[in-house]
Short mmCIF file of C-alpha atoms in Angstrom, two decimals:
data_model
loop_
_atom_site.label_atom_id
_atom_site.label_comp_id
_atom_site.label_asym_id
_atom_site.label_seq_id
_atom_site.Cartn_x
_atom_site.Cartn_y
_atom_site.Cartn_z
CA MET A 28 8.53 -10.99 -7.26
CA ILE A 29 9.53 -14.64 -7.65
CA LEU A 30 8.51 -16.88 -4.74
CA LEU A 31 10.45 -20.07 -4.04
CA ILE A 32 8.63 -22.46 -1.75
CA GLY A 33 9.53 -25.90 -0.40
CA GLY A 34 10.53 -27.85 2.66
CA ALA A 35 13.76 -27.65 4.62
CA PHE A 36 16.88 -28.53 2.59
CA SER A 37 14.92 -28.62 -0.66
CA GLY A 38 17.42 -26.46 -2.54
CA ARG A 39 15.57 -23.15 -2.20
CA ARG A 40 18.57 -21.04 -1.15
CA SER A 41 20.94 -22.40 -3.80
CA PHE A 42 18.38 -21.80 -6.54
CA ALA A 43 17.60 -18.31 -5.21
CA GLN A 44 21.29 -17.40 -5.36
CA LYS A 45 21.48 -18.72 -8.91
CA LEU A 46 18.57 -16.46 -9.88
CA ALA A 47 20.07 -13.49 -8.04
CA SER A 48 23.34 -13.89 -9.93
CA SER A 49 21.63 -12.39 -12.99
CA LEU A 50 20.97 -9.19 -10.99
CA VAL A 51 24.60 -8.46 -10.11
CA ALA A 52 27.85 -8.21 -12.03
CA PRO A 53 30.10 -11.30 -12.02
CA CYS A 54 32.63 -9.49 -9.83
CA ASP A 55 30.10 -8.63 -7.13
CA ASP A 56 30.32 -10.59 -3.90
CA ALA A 57 27.79 -12.98 -2.39
CA ASN A 58 26.52 -10.35 0.06
CA LYS A 59 25.25 -8.16 -2.76
CA LYS A 60 23.64 -11.19 -4.37
CA ASN A 61 21.91 -12.09 -1.11
CA SER A 62 20.63 -8.51 -0.71
CA PHE A 63 18.05 -9.26 -3.42
CA ILE A 64 16.69 -12.28 -1.53
CA TYR A 65 14.26 -12.34 1.40
CA GLU A 66 13.82 -15.51 3.41
CA THR A 67 10.72 -15.70 5.59
CA THR A 68 11.19 -16.58 9.26
CA GLU A 69 9.05 -17.47 12.25
CA SER A 70 8.98 -13.80 13.23
CA ASP A 71 7.15 -12.95 9.97
CA ALA A 72 4.40 -15.46 10.74
CA ALA A 73 4.27 -14.26 14.36
CA GLU A 74 3.50 -10.65 13.33
CA PHE A 75 -0.16 -11.41 12.69
CA ALA A 76 -2.69 -13.72 14.31
CA GLY A 77 -5.59 -15.54 12.71
CA GLU A 78 -7.36 -15.39 9.40
CA ASN A 79 -8.88 -11.95 10.10
CA ALA A 80 -5.54 -10.20 10.73
CA ILE A 81 -5.54 -8.65 7.25
CA PRO A 82 -3.84 -5.32 8.15
CA GLU A 83 -0.94 -7.03 9.94
CA LEU A 84 -0.58 -9.65 7.20
CA SER A 85 -0.59 -6.99 4.50
CA ARG A 86 2.29 -5.16 6.20
CA VAL A 87 4.40 -8.31 6.11
CA VAL A 88 3.54 -8.87 2.44
CA GLU A 89 4.41 -5.24 1.60
CA ARG A 90 7.86 -5.61 3.12
CA ILE A 91 8.62 -8.87 1.36
CA THR A 92 7.56 -7.54 -2.04
CA SER A 93 10.37 -4.99 -1.84
CA PHE A 94 12.64 -7.92 -2.79
CA PRO A 95 12.66 -9.49 -6.27
CA ILE A 96 13.13 -13.00 -4.83
CA ALA A 97 11.46 -14.46 -1.73
CA ILE A 98 12.07 -17.83 -0.09
CA ALA A 99 9.30 -19.41 1.98
CA VAL A 100 9.18 -22.69 3.85
CA GLU A 101 6.27 -25.12 3.50
CA MET A 102 5.38 -26.32 7.01
CA GLY A 103 1.99 -27.86 6.39
CA CYS A 104 2.91 -31.32 5.14
CA GLY A 105 4.59 -32.73 8.22
CA VAL A 106 3.45 -33.99 11.60
CA VAL A 107 0.93 -31.76 13.39
CA PRO A 108 2.84 -29.94 16.18
CA VAL A 109 2.00 -30.79 19.78
CA SER A 110 2.08 -27.27 21.22
CA GLU A 111 -0.62 -24.70 20.53
CA TYR A 112 2.03 -22.07 19.75
CA ASP A 113 3.62 -24.23 17.05
CA ARG A 114 0.22 -25.10 15.55
CA THR A 115 -0.71 -21.40 15.38
CA LEU A 116 2.67 -20.60 13.87
CA ARG A 117 2.16 -23.27 11.21
CA GLU A 118 -1.30 -21.91 10.37
CA ASN A 119 0.00 -18.34 10.11
CA ASN A 120 2.90 -19.49 7.98
CA GLY A 121 0.41 -21.12 5.62
CA ARG A 122 -1.65 -17.92 5.39
CA LEU A 123 1.50 -15.91 4.65
CA ASN A 124 2.50 -18.35 1.92
CA ILE A 125 -0.97 -18.08 0.35
CA ALA A 126 -0.80 -14.27 0.36
CA LEU A 127 2.70 -14.28 -1.11
CA ALA A 128 1.74 -16.78 -3.80
CA LYS A 129 -1.22 -14.62 -4.85
CA VAL A 130 1.05 -11.60 -5.12
CA ALA A 131 4.02 -13.25 -6.80
CA GLU A 132 4.30 -13.18 -10.55
CA THR A 133 6.06 -16.54 -10.50
CA VAL A 134 5.92 -19.32 -7.88
CA VAL A 135 8.43 -22.17 -7.91
CA LEU A 136 8.12 -25.36 -5.86
CA MET A 137 11.52 -26.78 -4.93
CA THR A 138 11.77 -30.55 -4.43
CA ALA A 139 15.14 -32.30 -4.07
CA GLY A 140 16.85 -29.37 -5.73
CA ILE A 141 14.54 -29.50 -8.75
CA PRO A 142 12.48 -26.36 -9.52
CA THR A 143 8.90 -26.78 -10.74
CA VAL A 144 7.05 -23.65 -11.84
CA ILE A 145 3.53 -23.84 -10.38
CA LYS A 146 2.51 -20.27 -11.23
CA GLY A 147 3.68 -18.07 -14.06
CA ASP A 148 6.01 -18.83 -16.92
CA LYS A 149 9.35 -20.64 -16.85
CA SER A 150 10.81 -17.86 -18.98
CA ASP A 151 10.37 -15.51 -16.01
CA LEU A 152 13.21 -17.38 -14.32
CA GLU A 153 15.50 -16.72 -17.27
CA ASN A 154 14.64 -13.02 -17.65
CA ILE A 155 14.54 -11.88 -14.04
CA SER A 156 15.06 -8.16 -13.58
CA PHE A 157 14.79 -5.68 -10.76
CA GLY A 158 13.96 -2.02 -11.17
CA PHE A 159 13.41 0.25 -8.16
CA SER A 160 10.69 2.16 -10.03
CA SER A 161 8.64 -1.04 -10.23
CA ARG A 162 7.77 -0.33 -6.59
CA ALA A 163 5.97 2.66 -5.09
CA VAL A 164 4.94 4.04 -1.71
CA ILE A 165 1.87 6.18 -0.95
CA PHE A 166 1.54 8.04 2.36
CA ARG A 167 -1.74 9.27 3.81
CA HIS A 168 -1.93 12.67 5.51
CA GLY A 169 -2.13 13.07 9.30
CA GLN A 170 -5.34 13.40 11.25
CA THR A 171 -7.74 16.30 10.55
CA LEU A 172 -10.72 17.54 12.55
CA SER A 173 -12.92 16.10 9.79
CA ASN A 174 -11.37 12.68 10.48
CA VAL A 175 -12.20 13.07 14.17
CA GLN A 176 -15.78 14.13 13.44
CA ARG A 177 -16.14 11.47 10.72
CA ARG A 178 -16.95 13.98 7.99
CA PHE A 179 -16.76 13.34 4.25
CA ALA A 180 -13.83 15.72 3.70
CA GLY A 181 -13.03 15.21 0.04
CA GLY A 182 -11.36 17.11 -2.75
CA GLY A 183 -13.40 20.24 -2.02
CA SER A 184 -12.52 20.55 1.68
CA ASP A 185 -9.09 22.05 2.34
CA VAL A 186 -9.05 21.16 6.03
CA LEU A 187 -5.98 21.44 8.25
CA LEU A 188 -4.12 18.88 10.31
CA THR A 189 -4.99 18.76 13.99
CA GLU A 190 -2.25 19.06 16.59
CA LEU A 191 -2.38 15.27 16.84
CA GLY A 192 -2.23 14.99 13.05
CA GLU A 193 1.03 16.94 12.97
CA GLN A 194 2.37 14.81 15.80
CA GLN A 195 1.43 11.64 13.88
CA ALA A 196 3.51 12.88 10.95
CA PHE A 197 6.47 13.68 13.22
CA ASP A 198 6.13 10.24 14.87
CA THR A 199 6.15 8.52 11.48
CA LYS A 200 9.19 10.58 10.47
CA SER A 201 11.06 9.51 13.61
CA ARG A 202 10.19 5.84 13.03
CA MET A 203 10.84 5.67 9.28
CA GLU A 204 14.12 3.81 9.74
CA LEU A 205 12.30 1.23 11.85
CA TYR A 206 9.32 0.90 9.52
CA PHE A 207 11.55 0.23 6.51
CA SER A 208 14.36 -1.61 8.32
CA LYS A 209 13.53 -5.00 6.77
CA TYR A 210 12.91 -3.68 3.27
CA GLN A 211 15.33 -4.27 0.42
CA GLU A 212 18.27 -1.94 1.08
CA GLY A 213 18.21 0.00 -2.19
CA ILE A 214 14.49 0.67 -1.94
CA LYS A 215 14.70 1.62 1.73
CA ASN A 216 17.35 4.26 1.03
CA LYS A 217 15.38 5.78 -1.84
CA ILE A 218 12.21 6.04 0.27
CA LEU A 219 13.96 7.49 3.31
CA ASN A 220 15.89 10.07 1.26
CA PRO A 221 13.92 10.88 -1.90
CA LYS A 222 15.05 13.73 -4.15
CA ARG A 223 11.41 14.63 -4.77
CA VAL A 224 7.97 13.74 -3.47
CA PHE A 225 4.66 13.91 -5.36
CA VAL A 226 2.03 15.67 -3.25
CA SER A 227 -1.70 16.41 -3.36
CA PRO A 228 -2.48 20.16 -3.57
CA MET A 229 -4.53 19.97 -0.37
CA THR A 230 -3.08 21.59 2.75
CA ARG A 231 -3.34 18.48 4.91
CA ALA A 232 -1.21 16.52 2.43
CA LYS A 233 1.29 19.33 1.85
CA LYS A 234 1.85 19.81 5.59
CA THR A 235 2.35 16.07 6.08
CA ALA A 236 4.86 15.98 3.22
CA GLU A 237 6.80 18.91 4.72
CA ILE A 238 7.14 17.03 8.00
CA LEU A 239 7.96 13.62 6.50
CA PHE A 240 10.34 14.79 3.78
CA PRO A 241 11.66 18.28 4.66
CA ASN A 242 14.62 18.10 2.27
CA ALA A 243 12.81 16.71 -0.79
CA GLN A 244 11.47 18.76 -3.68
CA LYS A 245 7.65 18.79 -3.51
CA ILE A 246 5.91 18.23 -6.83
CA ILE A 247 2.23 19.22 -6.56
CA VAL A 248 -0.05 16.97 -8.61
CA ASP A 249 -3.61 18.29 -8.73
CA ASP A 250 -5.24 15.01 -9.74
CA ILE A 251 -4.09 13.12 -6.65
CA ARG A 252 -6.42 15.25 -4.52
CA GLU A 253 -9.15 13.35 -2.63
CA MET A 254 -12.44 12.32 -4.28
CA ARG A 255 -14.77 15.29 -4.85
CA MET A 256 -17.78 14.76 -2.59
CA GLY A 257 -20.05 17.47 -4.08
CA LEU A 258 -23.01 18.35 -1.85
CA PHE A 259 -21.86 15.69 0.65
CA GLU A 260 -18.62 17.65 1.15
CA ASN A 261 -17.46 17.76 4.79
CA MET A 262 -20.84 16.55 6.08
CA THR A 263 -21.41 13.78 8.61
CA ASN A 264 -23.46 10.66 7.99
CA GLU A 265 -26.07 11.84 10.48
CA GLU A 266 -26.41 15.26 8.81
CA LEU A 267 -26.85 13.71 5.39
CA LEU A 268 -29.38 11.16 6.64
CA SER A 269 -31.39 14.11 7.98
CA GLY A 270 -31.34 15.66 4.50
CA LEU A 271 -28.85 18.44 5.26
CA PHE A 272 -26.46 19.19 2.37
CA ALA A 273 -23.23 21.21 2.20
CA ASP A 274 -25.00 24.15 0.55
CA GLY A 275 -27.26 24.53 3.60
CA SER A 276 -30.35 23.04 1.96
CA LYS A 277 -32.37 20.44 3.86
CA SER A 278 -35.10 18.22 2.42
CA GLU A 279 -36.45 14.69 2.15
CA GLU A 280 -35.19 14.64 -1.44
CA ASN A 281 -31.68 15.30 -0.16
CA ALA A 282 -31.97 12.42 2.31
CA GLU A 283 -33.25 10.10 -0.43
CA CYS A 284 -30.36 11.11 -2.69
CA TYR A 285 -27.86 10.26 0.04
CA GLN A 286 -29.56 6.95 0.83
CA LYS A 287 -29.36 5.94 -2.84
CA TRP A 288 -25.66 6.75 -2.79
CA LEU A 289 -25.20 4.60 0.31
CA ASP A 290 -27.18 1.74 -1.25
CA SER A 291 -24.88 1.87 -4.28
CA LYS A 292 -21.90 1.44 -1.92
CA GLY A 293 -20.61 4.80 -3.07
CA THR A 294 -20.51 3.97 -6.77
CA LEU A 295 -23.11 6.58 -7.79
CA PRO A 296 -21.77 10.08 -8.48
CA THR A 297 -21.89 12.43 -5.52
CA PRO A 298 -24.40 15.25 -6.30
CA THR A 299 -23.10 18.48 -7.80
CA GLY A 300 -24.38 21.92 -6.80
CA LYS A 301 -23.21 25.51 -7.02
CA ASP A 302 -19.61 25.64 -5.73
CA PHE A 303 -19.80 21.89 -4.95
CA ILE A 304 -18.41 19.56 -7.62
CA GLY A 305 -19.36 15.88 -7.35
CA GLU A 306 -17.58 12.85 -8.75
CA SER A 307 -18.32 9.17 -9.26
CA GLN A 308 -16.08 6.48 -7.82
CA GLU A 309 -15.30 5.33 -11.36
CA ASP A 310 -14.25 8.84 -12.44
CA PHE A 311 -12.20 9.27 -9.27
CA VAL A 312 -10.30 6.02 -9.83
CA SER A 313 -9.75 6.92 -13.48
CA ARG A 314 -8.48 10.40 -12.54
CA SER A 315 -6.12 9.25 -9.81
CA THR A 316 -4.66 6.30 -11.69
CA ALA A 317 -4.12 8.43 -14.83
CA ALA A 318 -2.24 10.94 -12.66
CA PHE A 319 -0.18 8.13 -11.15
CA ARG A 320 0.74 6.83 -14.62
CA LYS A 321 1.95 10.31 -15.55
CA ILE A 322 4.08 10.33 -12.40
CA LEU A 323 5.58 6.98 -13.37
CA SER A 324 6.38 8.23 -16.87
CA SER A 325 8.27 11.20 -15.40
CA LEU A 326 10.54 9.18 -13.10
CA GLU A 327 14.28 9.32 -13.27
CA LYS A 328 16.27 6.10 -13.54
CA ASP A 329 15.93 3.92 -10.43
CA GLU A 330 13.65 6.47 -8.73
CA VAL A 331 11.05 5.04 -6.33
CA PRO A 332 7.88 7.15 -6.59
CA VAL A 333 6.91 8.56 -3.18
CA LEU A 334 3.43 10.10 -2.91
CA VAL A 335 1.80 11.98 -0.03
CA ALA A 336 -1.94 12.20 -0.51
CA HIS A 337 -5.17 10.76 0.93
CA GLY A 338 -6.87 7.55 2.02
CA GLY A 339 -9.02 7.53 -1.11
CA ILE A 340 -5.94 7.93 -3.30
CA GLN A 341 -4.28 5.03 -1.52
CA MET A 342 -7.30 2.82 -2.10
CA SER A 343 -7.83 3.68 -5.75
CA ILE A 344 -4.20 3.52 -6.88
CA CYS A 345 -3.29 0.46 -4.81
CA GLU A 346 -6.37 -1.47 -5.92
CA THR A 347 -5.71 -0.61 -9.57
CA MET A 348 -1.92 -0.53 -9.84
CA PHE A 349 -0.43 -2.69 -7.07
CA THR A 350 0.02 -6.45 -7.32
CA LYS A 351 -0.65 -7.50 -3.73
CA GLY A 352 -4.42 -7.60 -4.00
CA GLY A 353 -4.47 -11.26 -3.02
CA ALA A 354 -3.68 -10.27 0.56
CA PHE A 355 -6.81 -8.12 0.91
CA LYS A 356 -10.55 -8.67 1.00
CA ASN A 357 -11.96 -5.32 -0.12
CA LEU A 358 -11.07 -1.83 -1.32
CA HIS A 359 -10.95 -0.27 2.15
CA ASP A 360 -8.24 -2.68 3.29
CA TRP A 361 -5.82 -0.61 1.19
CA GLN A 362 -6.20 2.51 3.32
CA SER A 363 -3.53 3.10 5.96
CA GLU A 364 -3.77 4.82 9.30
CA ASN A 365 -3.21 8.59 9.34
CA ALA A 366 0.37 9.60 8.42
CA MET A 367 1.19 6.00 7.44
CA PHE A 368 1.84 4.34 4.10
CA ARG A 369 1.06 1.56 1.66
CA PHE A 370 3.91 0.03 -0.32
CA GLY A 371 3.75 -2.36 -3.20
CA GLU A 372 5.11 -3.81 -6.41
CA LEU A 373 3.45 -2.35 -9.49
CA LYS A 374 1.62 -4.50 -12.04
CA ILE A 375 2.72 -2.52 -15.08
#
């Protein structure tokens, strides 16, 4: 994405249209040219409140990155507004601009119609391109009983959706048009009506995919299953702290093993036992991102990859492969609610 920033009447729109002209044929009309441009408004800044509103801010950033060119207004250099509402709006607009600038490959400051590249390379303005497959969307499955009971249901627990989990998927399906209404038109259409969807082999993901995309071909990809939790599989925090493992064993050594894993912030491998395969966070990220790269290499022309998988898959692939990391503080900010999605521009 290229971000153009500047004050009112600084030449942002004219320059954006000049850039967009390279994306359409000479005979195409201005409306098609403008379809590649997103201009931020007060409503974008009003969608989140305060510096801690990371989830809401990230949703706005996701939507804007579906466009190859974004226009943002700089509101922070003028007179401080009198009303509290206008001051809050100005602050939120500044936070949105910061997040967009961190995400954008190129940032251009417009002053009196003159573009100055303040991030990236000037050649990016001469070689602008837009491919649908440079974006991707990853859905998380609906709620399971393990989610409700806060269990570590990983790649070894083929748990089912709850009644609410199925309803969450149906609700998302019914609201898809709304969720993607402000996305770039070509991308929106390819997400709402994909020819095929890439799905985890786990029942909770497959059922969610059936509900969300009933008419799409489902491609099962084994390596986008959830992280393998080994002897922690489908156990609660309280059970593990007491030393109880998935194989039924209970000991102080088990409790110490779990505590060490917690102290490592989950980076140590989960313990392996008979019928319980463990995995390290590093191996999980490597597995899931390698699978995602294979998916990308298999795409048809202008296909937007649509995945239905797990929260862990969202976190690992988004953190590794998406460009909007500047809008987030930590790995877990990438995970969506049940039966919801993360969208982003790919840094490949």
